[in-house]
Coordinates of C-alpha atoms in Angstrom, one line a residue:
M10 CA 58.2 44.0 280.6
S11 CA 58.2 41.7 277.6
M12 CA 61.2 39.9 275.8
R13 CA 62.2 41.0 272.4
P14 CA 64.8 38.5 270.9
A15 CA 68.1 40.4 270.4
G16 CA 70.9 39.5 268.0
L17 CA 73.7 38.2 270.6
G18 CA 75.7 36.5 268.1
E19 CA 78.2 39.0 267.0
I20 CA 80.4 41.3 269.1
P21 CA 80.9 44.8 267.7
A22 CA 84.0 45.2 266.1
E23 CA 85.0 48.3 268.0
T24 CA 84.5 46.5 271.3
V25 CA 86.7 43.6 269.8
R26 CA 89.3 46.1 269.0
V27 CA 89.7 47.9 272.3
A28 CA 89.1 44.5 274.3
R29 CA 92.1 43.0 272.5
A30 CA 94.2 46.1 273.2
A31 CA 93.2 46.7 276.7
F32 CA 93.5 42.9 277.5
P33 CA 96.5 41.5 275.3
K34 CA 96.6 38.2 277.5
G35 CA 92.6 38.1 277.8
S36 CA 90.6 37.6 280.8
L37 CA 88.2 35.2 282.2
A38 CA 85.2 36.9 280.8
I39 CA 86.9 37.4 277.1
R40 CA 88.2 33.7 277.2
V41 CA 84.7 32.3 278.3
R42 CA 83.2 34.3 275.2
D43 CA 86.2 33.0 272.8
E44 CA 86.1 29.4 273.8
L45 CA 82.7 28.4 274.7
G46 CA 80.9 31.0 272.6
L47 CA 77.2 32.3 273.4
L48 CA 76.2 30.5 276.6
F49 CA 72.8 31.5 276.9
G50 CA 70.4 32.8 274.3
D51 CA 67.3 34.8 274.7
G52 CA 65.0 32.0 273.5
Q53 CA 66.0 29.8 276.4
F54 CA 64.1 32.4 278.8
A55 CA 61.1 33.1 276.5
G56 CA 58.7 31.4 279.0
L57 CA 59.7 33.9 281.9
F58 CA 58.5 37.2 279.9
P59 CA 55.0 38.1 278.3
V60 CA 54.7 38.7 274.6
R61 CA 53.3 42.2 275.2
G62 CA 54.8 45.1 277.1
K63 CA 57.8 47.1 277.5
P64 CA 60.8 45.5 276.0
A65 CA 63.3 43.9 278.6
W66 CA 67.0 43.7 278.6
S67 CA 68.1 40.8 277.1
P68 CA 67.3 37.9 279.4
G69 CA 70.4 35.8 277.7
R70 CA 72.8 38.6 278.8
L71 CA 71.3 39.0 282.0
A72 CA 71.9 35.2 282.8
L73 CA 75.5 35.7 281.8
V74 CA 75.7 38.7 284.1
L75 CA 74.4 36.5 287.1
V76 CA 77.0 33.9 286.6
L77 CA 79.8 36.6 286.1
Q78 CA 78.8 38.4 289.3
F79 CA 79.1 35.1 291.3
V80 CA 82.6 34.5 289.7
E81 CA 83.7 37.7 291.3
G82 CA 81.7 37.8 294.5
L83 CA 79.8 41.3 293.3
T84 CA 76.8 42.9 294.6
D85 CA 73.9 43.9 292.3
R86 CA 75.0 47.5 292.1
Q87 CA 78.7 46.3 291.5
A88 CA 77.4 43.8 288.7
A89 CA 75.4 46.6 287.1
Q90 CA 78.5 48.8 287.1
A91 CA 80.6 46.4 285.6
V92 CA 78.4 46.0 282.7
R93 CA 78.6 49.8 282.2
A94 CA 82.2 50.3 282.6
R95 CA 84.1 47.0 282.1
I96 CA 85.5 46.4 278.7
D97 CA 86.0 42.5 279.2
W98 CA 82.3 42.3 280.3
K99 CA 81.0 44.3 277.4
Y100 CA 82.9 41.8 275.1
A101 CA 81.5 38.8 276.8
L102 CA 78.0 40.3 276.4
G103 CA 78.5 41.4 272.9
L104 CA 77.7 45.1 273.8
E105 CA 78.7 48.3 272.2
L106 CA 81.2 50.3 274.3
A107 CA 78.7 53.1 274.6
D108 CA 75.9 50.8 275.9
A109 CA 74.7 52.3 279.3
G110 CA 73.8 48.7 280.5
F111 CA 70.6 48.7 283.1
D112 CA 69.4 49.6 286.5
Y113 CA 70.8 47.2 289.3
S114 CA 67.2 46.5 290.2
V115 CA 66.9 44.5 287.0
L116 CA 68.8 41.6 288.4
S117 CA 66.5 41.2 291.3
E118 CA 63.5 41.1 289.1
F119 CA 65.2 38.7 286.7
R120 CA 66.1 36.3 289.6
D121 CA 62.4 36.4 290.7
R122 CA 61.4 35.3 287.1
L123 CA 64.1 32.7 287.3
I124 CA 62.9 31.2 290.6
K125 CA 59.3 31.0 289.5
A126 CA 60.5 28.8 286.6
D127 CA 63.3 27.0 288.4
G128 CA 65.5 28.7 285.7
G129 CA 68.7 28.4 287.9
R130 CA 69.1 24.8 286.7
E131 CA 68.7 25.8 283.3
I132 CA 71.6 28.2 283.7
L133 CA 73.9 25.4 285.0
D134 CA 72.6 23.3 282.2
A135 CA 73.9 25.8 279.5
V136 CA 77.4 26.0 281.1
L137 CA 77.7 21.9 281.3
A138 CA 76.3 21.8 277.7
A139 CA 79.1 24.2 276.5
A140 CA 81.8 22.2 278.5
R141 CA 80.4 19.0 276.7
R142 CA 80.9 20.4 273.4
R143 CA 84.6 21.1 274.1
D144 CA 84.9 17.5 275.5
L145 CA 85.6 18.7 279.0
I146 CA 83.3 16.0 280.6
V147 CA 83.9 12.3 280.4
V148 CA 80.9 10.1 279.7
R149 CA 80.1 7.6 282.4
G150 CA 83.4 8.8 284.1
R151 CA 83.9 9.3 287.8
A152 CA 82.0 11.9 290.2
R153 CA 82.2 12.5 293.8
T154 CA 79.6 14.4 296.2
D155 CA 79.5 16.1 299.6
S156 CA 77.2 18.4 301.5
T157 CA 77.9 21.3 303.5
H158 CA 75.8 23.8 305.7
V159 CA 74.4 26.9 304.6
L160 CA 73.5 29.6 307.2
S161 CA 70.2 31.4 306.7
A162 CA 70.2 35.1 305.8
V163 CA 68.4 35.9 308.9
R164 CA 70.2 36.2 312.2
E165 CA 70.2 33.2 314.4
V166 CA 68.2 33.7 317.5
N167 CA 67.5 31.8 320.7
Q168 CA 64.2 30.7 321.9
L169 CA 63.3 33.7 323.9
E170 CA 64.4 36.1 321.2
L171 CA 62.2 33.9 318.6
V172 CA 59.0 34.2 320.4
A173 CA 59.7 38.0 321.3
E174 CA 60.4 38.8 317.8
T175 CA 57.5 36.6 316.3
L176 CA 55.2 38.6 318.6
R177 CA 56.5 42.0 317.7
S178 CA 56.6 41.4 313.8
A179 CA 52.7 40.3 314.4
L180 CA 51.8 43.5 316.2
N181 CA 53.4 45.6 313.7
A182 CA 51.5 44.0 310.7
V183 CA 48.5 44.4 312.7
A184 CA 49.2 47.8 313.6
R185 CA 49.8 48.7 309.7
A186 CA 46.7 46.9 308.6
E187 CA 44.2 48.1 311.4
P188 CA 45.8 50.8 313.4
D189 CA 42.6 52.0 315.2
W190 CA 41.3 48.7 316.0
L191 CA 44.7 47.7 317.6
N192 CA 45.2 51.0 319.5
G193 CA 41.8 50.5 321.2
R194 CA 42.6 46.9 322.3
A195 CA 46.3 46.9 322.8
R196 CA 47.7 46.2 326.4
P197 CA 49.6 49.5 327.4
E198 CA 52.9 47.4 328.3
W199 CA 53.0 46.2 324.7
F200 CA 54.4 49.6 323.6
K201 CA 57.1 49.0 326.1
H202 CA 57.9 45.4 325.5
Y203 CA 57.6 45.2 321.8
A204 CA 58.7 48.7 320.4
T205 CA 62.3 47.5 319.4
R206 CA 63.7 44.4 318.0
A207 CA 64.2 41.5 320.3
E208 CA 68.2 41.6 319.7
D209 CA 67.9 45.2 321.1
S210 CA 66.1 44.2 324.3
R211 CA 67.8 43.4 327.7
F212 CA 66.4 40.1 328.7
P213 CA 67.5 39.1 332.3
K214 CA 70.3 36.6 332.9
D215 CA 68.6 35.0 336.0
R216 CA 67.0 31.8 334.9
S217 CA 63.6 32.3 336.9
R218 CA 63.2 36.0 335.9
R219 CA 63.9 34.6 332.2
D220 CA 61.1 32.1 332.6
Q221 CA 58.9 34.8 333.9
T222 CA 59.5 36.8 330.7
Y223 CA 59.0 33.7 328.7
R224 CA 55.5 33.4 330.3
R225 CA 54.8 36.9 329.9
I226 CA 55.4 36.8 326.2
G227 CA 53.4 33.6 325.7
D228 CA 50.6 35.3 327.6
D229 CA 50.8 38.4 325.4
G230 CA 51.1 36.4 322.2
M231 CA 48.1 34.3 323.3
H232 CA 46.1 37.3 324.0
L233 CA 46.8 38.9 320.6
L234 CA 45.6 35.5 318.7
K235 CA 42.3 35.6 320.8
M236 CA 41.8 38.9 319.7
I237 CA 42.7 38.4 316.1
W238 CA 40.4 35.3 316.0
A239 CA 37.5 36.8 317.9
V240 CA 34.3 37.1 316.0
D241 CA 34.3 40.9 315.9
A242 CA 37.7 41.0 314.7
P243 CA 38.3 42.4 311.0
P244 CA 38.5 39.3 308.8
S245 CA 41.7 40.7 307.1
L246 CA 43.8 40.3 310.2
R247 CA 43.5 36.4 309.7
R248 CA 44.8 36.7 306.6
L249 CA 48.0 38.3 307.6
P250 CA 51.2 36.1 307.1
Q251 CA 52.5 37.3 310.4
A252 CA 49.3 36.3 312.4
E253 CA 49.6 32.8 310.8
V254 CA 53.5 32.7 311.6
L255 CA 52.4 33.8 315.3
R256 CA 49.9 30.8 315.5
Q257 CA 52.5 28.2 314.3
V258 CA 55.5 29.5 316.7
W259 CA 52.8 29.6 319.8
V260 CA 51.7 26.1 319.0
Q261 CA 55.4 24.9 318.9
H262 CA 56.5 26.7 322.1
F263 CA 53.4 27.3 324.4
H264 CA 50.4 25.2 325.5
M265 CA 47.6 25.8 328.2
V266 CA 48.0 24.0 331.6
D267 CA 45.1 24.7 334.1
G268 CA 44.0 27.7 332.2
E269 CA 47.4 29.5 332.1
V270 CA 50.0 29.6 329.1
A271 CA 53.0 27.5 330.0
R272 CA 56.2 26.7 327.9
R273 CA 56.5 23.5 326.3
G274 CA 59.3 21.2 327.4
P275 CA 62.1 20.2 324.9
K276 CA 60.6 16.5 324.2
D277 CA 57.1 18.3 323.9
R278 CA 57.8 20.3 320.8
P279 CA 57.9 19.3 317.2
P280 CA 60.7 17.7 315.4
G281 CA 63.2 19.7 313.7
V282 CA 61.8 19.4 310.1
M283 CA 58.8 21.1 311.2
R284 CA 60.0 23.5 313.7
L285 CA 60.3 27.3 312.8
V286 CA 63.5 28.8 313.8
T287 CA 62.6 32.4 312.8
C288 CA 59.7 34.3 311.9
Y289 CA 61.4 35.9 308.8
D290 CA 62.6 32.8 306.9
L291 CA 59.9 30.3 307.0
E292 CA 61.7 27.5 305.3
A293 CA 65.0 27.7 307.4
R294 CA 65.6 24.8 309.9
T295 CA 68.0 23.6 312.4
G296 CA 70.5 21.1 311.1
G297 CA 73.3 19.2 312.4
K298 CA 76.5 17.5 311.0
G299 CA 79.3 16.2 313.1
D300 CA 80.1 18.8 315.6
I301 CA 78.2 21.7 313.6
N302 CA 74.9 22.8 314.3
W303 CA 73.2 25.8 312.2
D304 CA 69.9 27.4 311.2
G305 CA 69.4 27.4 307.5
Y306 CA 69.6 25.1 304.5
K307 CA 72.0 22.3 303.3
V308 CA 73.7 22.1 299.8
H309 CA 74.8 18.9 298.2
V310 CA 77.7 19.3 295.4
T311 CA 78.7 16.9 292.9
E312 CA 81.7 17.3 290.6
T313 CA 83.3 15.1 287.9
C314 CA 87.0 13.9 289.2
D315 CA 88.6 12.2 286.0
P316 CA 92.2 12.6 285.9
D317 CA 92.5 14.4 282.3
T318 CA 89.8 16.9 282.5
P319 CA 88.6 20.0 284.8
H320 CA 86.7 18.8 287.7
L321 CA 83.3 20.4 286.7
V322 CA 80.3 21.0 289.3
T323 CA 77.5 18.6 287.5
S324 CA 74.8 19.0 290.3
V325 CA 73.8 21.4 293.1
L326 CA 70.9 20.5 295.2
T327 CA 69.8 22.6 298.1
T328 CA 67.6 21.1 301.0
L329 CA 66.2 22.1 304.3
A330 CA 69.2 21.7 306.9
S331 CA 67.1 18.9 308.6
V332 CA 67.2 16.6 305.6
S333 CA 69.7 13.8 306.0
D334 CA 72.4 13.0 303.6
A335 CA 71.2 9.3 303.7
R336 CA 68.2 10.4 301.6
M337 CA 69.9 12.2 299.0
A338 CA 71.9 9.7 296.5
A339 CA 68.9 9.2 294.7
P340 CA 67.9 12.8 294.0
V341 CA 71.4 13.5 292.9
H342 CA 71.5 10.6 290.8
D343 CA 68.0 11.6 289.1
E344 CA 69.6 15.3 288.6
L345 CA 72.4 13.7 287.0
A346 CA 70.4 11.6 284.7
R347 CA 68.2 14.5 283.5
R348 CA 71.5 16.2 282.3
D349 CA 72.7 12.9 281.0
L350 CA 75.8 13.2 283.1
L351 CA 75.6 10.1 285.0
P352 CA 79.2 8.7 286.3
G353 CA 80.1 5.1 286.1
E354 CA 81.6 5.4 289.6
H355 CA 80.1 7.9 292.2
W356 CA 82.1 8.4 295.4
V357 CA 80.6 9.7 298.4
D358 CA 81.0 9.6 302.5
A359 CA 79.3 7.6 305.1
G360 CA 76.3 9.7 305.2
Y361 CA 75.3 9.0 301.8
A362 CA 76.1 5.2 301.8
N363 CA 73.6 2.7 302.8
G364 CA 72.1 -0.4 301.2
G365 CA 69.1 1.3 299.8
A366 CA 71.3 3.9 298.1
L367 CA 73.7 1.5 296.8
T368 CA 70.9 -1.0 295.3
A369 CA 69.0 1.9 293.8
A370 CA 72.3 3.5 292.2
R371 CA 72.9 0.2 290.4
R372 CA 69.2 -0.8 289.5
D373 CA 68.1 2.4 288.3
H374 CA 71.2 4.3 286.8
Q375 CA 74.0 1.6 286.5
V376 CA 76.1 3.6 288.8
D377 CA 78.5 2.2 291.1
L378 CA 78.2 4.0 294.5
H379 CA 81.2 3.9 296.8
G380 CA 81.2 4.9 300.4
P381 CA 82.2 3.6 303.7
L382 CA 79.3 1.9 305.2
K383 CA 78.4 2.3 308.9
A384 CA 79.5 -0.3 311.3
V385 CA 76.7 -3.1 312.1
T386 CA 75.0 -2.3 315.2
V387 CA 73.6 -5.3 317.5
P388 CA 71.1 -3.6 319.5
H389 CA 69.9 -6.9 320.7
A390 CA 72.9 -8.5 321.6
R391 CA 75.4 -8.0 324.4
G392 CA 77.6 -10.7 323.7
D393 CA 80.8 -11.0 321.3
A394 CA 80.8 -11.3 317.3
A395 CA 79.4 -14.9 317.9
F396 CA 75.9 -13.5 318.5
G397 CA 76.0 -10.6 316.0
Q398 CA 73.6 -10.7 312.8
N399 CA 76.3 -11.9 310.5
A400 CA 76.5 -15.2 312.7
F401 CA 73.1 -16.0 311.7
T402 CA 72.4 -18.2 308.5
I403 CA 69.6 -16.7 306.1
D404 CA 67.5 -18.7 303.9
W405 CA 65.8 -16.1 301.7
D406 CA 63.9 -18.5 299.6
N407 CA 62.2 -20.4 302.4
Q408 CA 62.2 -17.3 304.8
L409 CA 63.9 -18.7 307.8
V410 CA 67.1 -17.8 309.6
T411 CA 69.1 -20.3 311.9
C412 CA 70.9 -19.1 315.1
P413 CA 74.7 -20.2 315.5
N414 CA 73.2 -23.0 317.9
G415 CA 71.0 -24.4 315.1
V416 CA 67.6 -23.0 316.3
V417 CA 65.5 -21.8 313.3
S418 CA 63.1 -18.8 313.6
T419 CA 59.5 -18.9 313.7
Q420 CA 58.3 -15.5 312.5
W421 CA 59.3 -13.6 309.2
A422 CA 57.2 -10.3 308.5
Q423 CA 57.3 -7.5 306.3
R424 CA 57.6 -4.3 308.1
R425 CA 58.4 -0.5 307.8
S426 CA 61.1 1.4 309.7
E427 CA 60.4 4.7 311.4
E428 CA 61.8 6.5 308.2
G429 CA 59.3 4.5 306.3
L430 CA 61.9 1.8 304.6
A431 CA 61.0 -1.7 304.0
T432 CA 62.5 -4.2 306.5
I433 CA 62.1 -7.8 307.7
R434 CA 61.5 -8.6 311.0
V435 CA 62.6 -12.0 312.0
R436 CA 61.8 -13.6 315.5
F437 CA 62.6 -16.7 317.2
S438 CA 60.3 -18.7 319.5
P439 CA 60.5 -17.8 323.4
A440 CA 60.3 -21.7 323.9
D441 CA 63.5 -22.1 322.1
C442 CA 65.5 -19.2 323.4
G443 CA 64.1 -19.7 326.9
T444 CA 66.2 -22.9 327.2
C445 CA 69.3 -21.5 325.6
P446 CA 72.0 -21.2 328.2
Q447 CA 73.6 -18.2 326.1
L448 CA 70.3 -16.3 325.8
T449 CA 71.6 -13.3 328.3
K450 CA 74.5 -13.1 325.9
C451 CA 72.4 -13.0 322.8
V452 CA 69.6 -10.7 324.0
N453 CA 70.5 -7.4 325.7
S454 CA 67.5 -7.2 327.8
P455 CA 67.0 -7.5 331.9
R456 CA 64.4 -10.0 331.2
P457 CA 65.4 -11.7 327.8
R458 CA 62.8 -13.6 326.3
R459 CA 63.8 -14.3 322.7
R460 CA 66.0 -13.1 319.8
E461 CA 64.8 -10.6 317.1
I462 CA 66.6 -9.5 313.9
N463 CA 65.7 -6.6 311.5
L464 CA 66.8 -7.5 307.8
R465 CA 66.8 -5.3 304.7
P466 CA 65.2 -6.6 301.7
R467 CA 67.2 -9.3 299.9
D468 CA 68.8 -7.3 297.3
E469 CA 69.9 -4.4 299.7
Y470 CA 71.0 -7.1 302.0
E471 CA 73.3 -8.8 299.5
E472 CA 74.6 -5.5 298.1
L473 CA 75.5 -4.6 301.6
Q474 CA 77.4 -7.8 302.2
Q475 CA 79.2 -7.7 298.8
A476 CA 80.2 -3.8 299.5
R477 CA 81.4 -4.6 303.1
K478 CA 83.7 -7.2 301.8
L479 CA 84.9 -4.9 299.2
Q480 CA 85.7 -2.4 301.4
T481 CA 88.2 -4.4 303.8
T482 CA 90.5 -4.5 300.6
A483 CA 93.6 -2.2 300.3
A484 CA 92.9 -1.6 296.8
W485 CA 89.5 0.0 297.7
K486 CA 90.7 1.9 300.7
D487 CA 93.5 3.4 298.3
R488 CA 90.8 4.3 295.5
Y489 CA 88.6 6.0 298.2
N490 CA 91.3 8.8 298.5
I491 CA 89.3 10.1 295.3
R492 CA 86.5 11.4 297.4
A493 CA 88.5 14.1 299.4
G494 CA 89.0 16.3 296.5
V495 CA 85.4 17.5 296.8
E496 CA 86.1 19.3 300.0
G497 CA 88.4 21.6 298.0
T498 CA 85.7 22.5 295.7
I499 CA 83.4 23.3 298.4
S500 CA 86.3 25.4 299.9
Q501 CA 86.4 27.1 296.6
A502 CA 82.8 27.9 296.3
V503 CA 82.6 29.1 300.0
H504 CA 85.5 31.5 299.6
A505 CA 85.0 32.8 295.8
C506 CA 81.1 32.7 295.9
G507 CA 79.7 32.6 299.5
L508 CA 78.4 29.1 299.3
R509 CA 77.8 28.8 303.2
R510 CA 75.6 32.2 303.6
S511 CA 72.5 32.3 301.8
R512 CA 72.1 35.9 300.3
Y513 CA 68.2 35.3 300.3
R514 CA 65.3 34.3 302.3
G515 CA 63.7 31.0 301.5
L516 CA 64.7 27.7 300.0
A517 CA 63.7 28.8 296.5
K518 CA 66.2 31.8 296.3
T519 CA 68.9 30.0 298.1
S520 CA 68.8 27.2 295.5
L521 CA 68.9 29.8 292.7
Q522 CA 72.0 31.2 294.5
H523 CA 73.7 27.6 294.5
Q524 CA 73.0 26.9 290.9
L525 CA 74.6 30.2 290.0
T526 CA 77.4 29.4 292.3
G527 CA 78.1 26.0 290.5
A528 CA 78.0 27.7 287.0
A529 CA 80.4 30.4 288.3
V530 CA 82.9 27.7 289.9
N531 CA 82.7 25.9 286.4
L532 CA 83.6 29.1 284.5
I533 CA 86.4 29.7 287.0
R534 CA 87.7 26.0 286.6
I535 CA 87.3 26.0 282.9
D536 CA 89.3 29.3 282.6
A537 CA 92.1 27.6 284.8
W538 CA 91.9 24.6 282.4
L539 CA 92.4 26.8 279.3
T540 CA 95.3 29.0 280.8
N541 CA 97.1 25.8 282.1
T542 CA 96.7 27.0 285.6
P543 CA 97.8 23.9 287.7
R544 CA 95.3 22.8 290.5
A545 CA 96.5 24.0 294.2
R546 CA 97.7 21.2 296.3
T547 CA 96.0 20.3 299.7
R548 CA 97.9 22.1 302.3
I549 CA 98.6 20.5 305.4
S550 CA 100.1 22.2 308.7
P551 CA 103.3 21.2 310.2
L552 CA 101.5 20.0 313.3
T553 CA 99.1 17.6 311.3
A554 CA 101.8 16.3 309.2
L555 CA 103.5 15.1 312.5
R556 CA 100.2 13.2 313.7
P557 CA 100.5 9.5 314.0
A558 CA 98.7 7.3 311.3
A559 CA 96.3 5.6 313.9

C-alpha cells in the first residue's frame, strides 16, 4: 500500500452537527480534537509507505486510532468497530458519518510499519508537542521517574517445561520443512512425548523421576541437533529459527559428561541477561525488583510534576527485565533532551541514584538528580565508623590517602569495576599495616595484611559527598515526597492501558505498546485538566494509617 496525503484539517459539517447534538457536554475524543487540534498528519508517516501502490487508509488517522484504542483499552476489532460506529471518534478523526472505516487487520499492519521506524516515539512526541503549545508543560520544571515490571505475552514456564517445549517447537518446524526426512529418522517415542504442548504433559513430581525426564529430553534434543547438523541433512534445516533456538537453549541447560548428556548446575548457566526464558519470545528475560521476580521486560516512566499543570508522561523507555535501574538515568535524560523537555529537578528512587548518574546529569544536561543514595558499605572493615571510608583523608592532587592513624597509602591505580565503571584502587603497604594494633578491626579477613580502598573518580566522589550531606537535612527529606506521585501514574497506566502485561512478543513491539500507553495517559490527563477533574488522593487503608512512624 502507498500513502496518499488526505485533507485532515476540516471536520465535515454534518459530523459536527450530529456530534454536538449527541454529546452536548463533549467527550474525551471530541475535547482532544477541539483543544489540541490535529495531533497527527499524514506527512509524519510518509517514510513508512511506498510512493506507488494501492492507497492506504490515512496513517495520521490510524495513529490517533491507536492512541484512542489504548485510552479505552480496546482490542483491534473493537477499535475498528468504534471508528465505524461511534460519532465522537468520527468527529476526532474528521470522518463523514457514512465512512465505513477499515478492516481491523489494518491496525496490526500499521503497528508493524511503526516498529520498523521507531514510530511510537513520534506519536508520543506529537502529543507532547500539542501539550507544549497549550503551555501544559513547564520548561526546566520538575520531573520524576520510576520503573515497573512487564510480564511477557508468553506463558511463564519452569525449566523442564522450557526444554520440553523448545524441543517440541523444533520438531514441529523440522516436520513442516522436511516431513519425509524427519519421518525416516525420528525416534518412535518422540511421537508420544512431544505431540502435545509441555503444559499439557504430566511430568512426574518425584525428584529422581523428574531428573530422568530432564536427561531424556536433553538426550533427545542433542540427538535432533546432531541430525540437523549432519553432513547429509538438508541445509535448509540449519536455517530454521527454531533449530537455532534449540541449540541456544541446549547450550545453556545441558553439557556432555563422559559422553552422556547432563544437566548444567545453576552456577554453570549463563547470566540472566543472556539466558532464554521461553522459545517463543527470545528477548524476554528474568528480572527482579524487591520481592518481585518475573519473565519479560521493564518499563521506565518519567512524568512532569509541577503543581499548576497536568502531570504528563514525557518519556517511556522499555528495556530487558535484567537491565538495572542504575544504568537508566542517562538514557532517560538523553530521551528528554531529544524532546527538549529536560527538567531542572529530577526525582528518582534509590535504584537510579548513584555517583555516576548524579555527576553525568549535572555535567551533560544541567539537571539536578535527586534520589536516596545507598548506604556506604565497608567490605574490608569489621570495626566501627572509625575505620570506614569516610574516616580516611584523600589528597586528590597528590594521589594519596591517609588512614585515621596517620599512615599514608603507597599505591594509587586506575581500574574498572565488574560493571565496566571507572574506579580508583588505593592500597596501603603491608609493612605499615602489619605493625598496626588495630589491623584486625580495619581489615575483614582471617589473615589480614593491609587495607585497600576503592574510590570513585574525583568528580563523582565529591558529588556523592555533597548529595549525602544534603540528604541528611529535613528540608530535602520533606521535598522528596514529590517522587511518590509517579507510582500513581504507573497505577493508572496499569489499570487503564495494561502497562504490566505485554500485548505482543519482542522488545520492539512491547516498546511501541508503552509509547502508545504514554500518549494515551497524556490524553486522559489533559482531558481531566480541561474538565477540571480533581486528582485522586492516595488511598490509605485504616490498618496502614495506624502503623507506627518508625
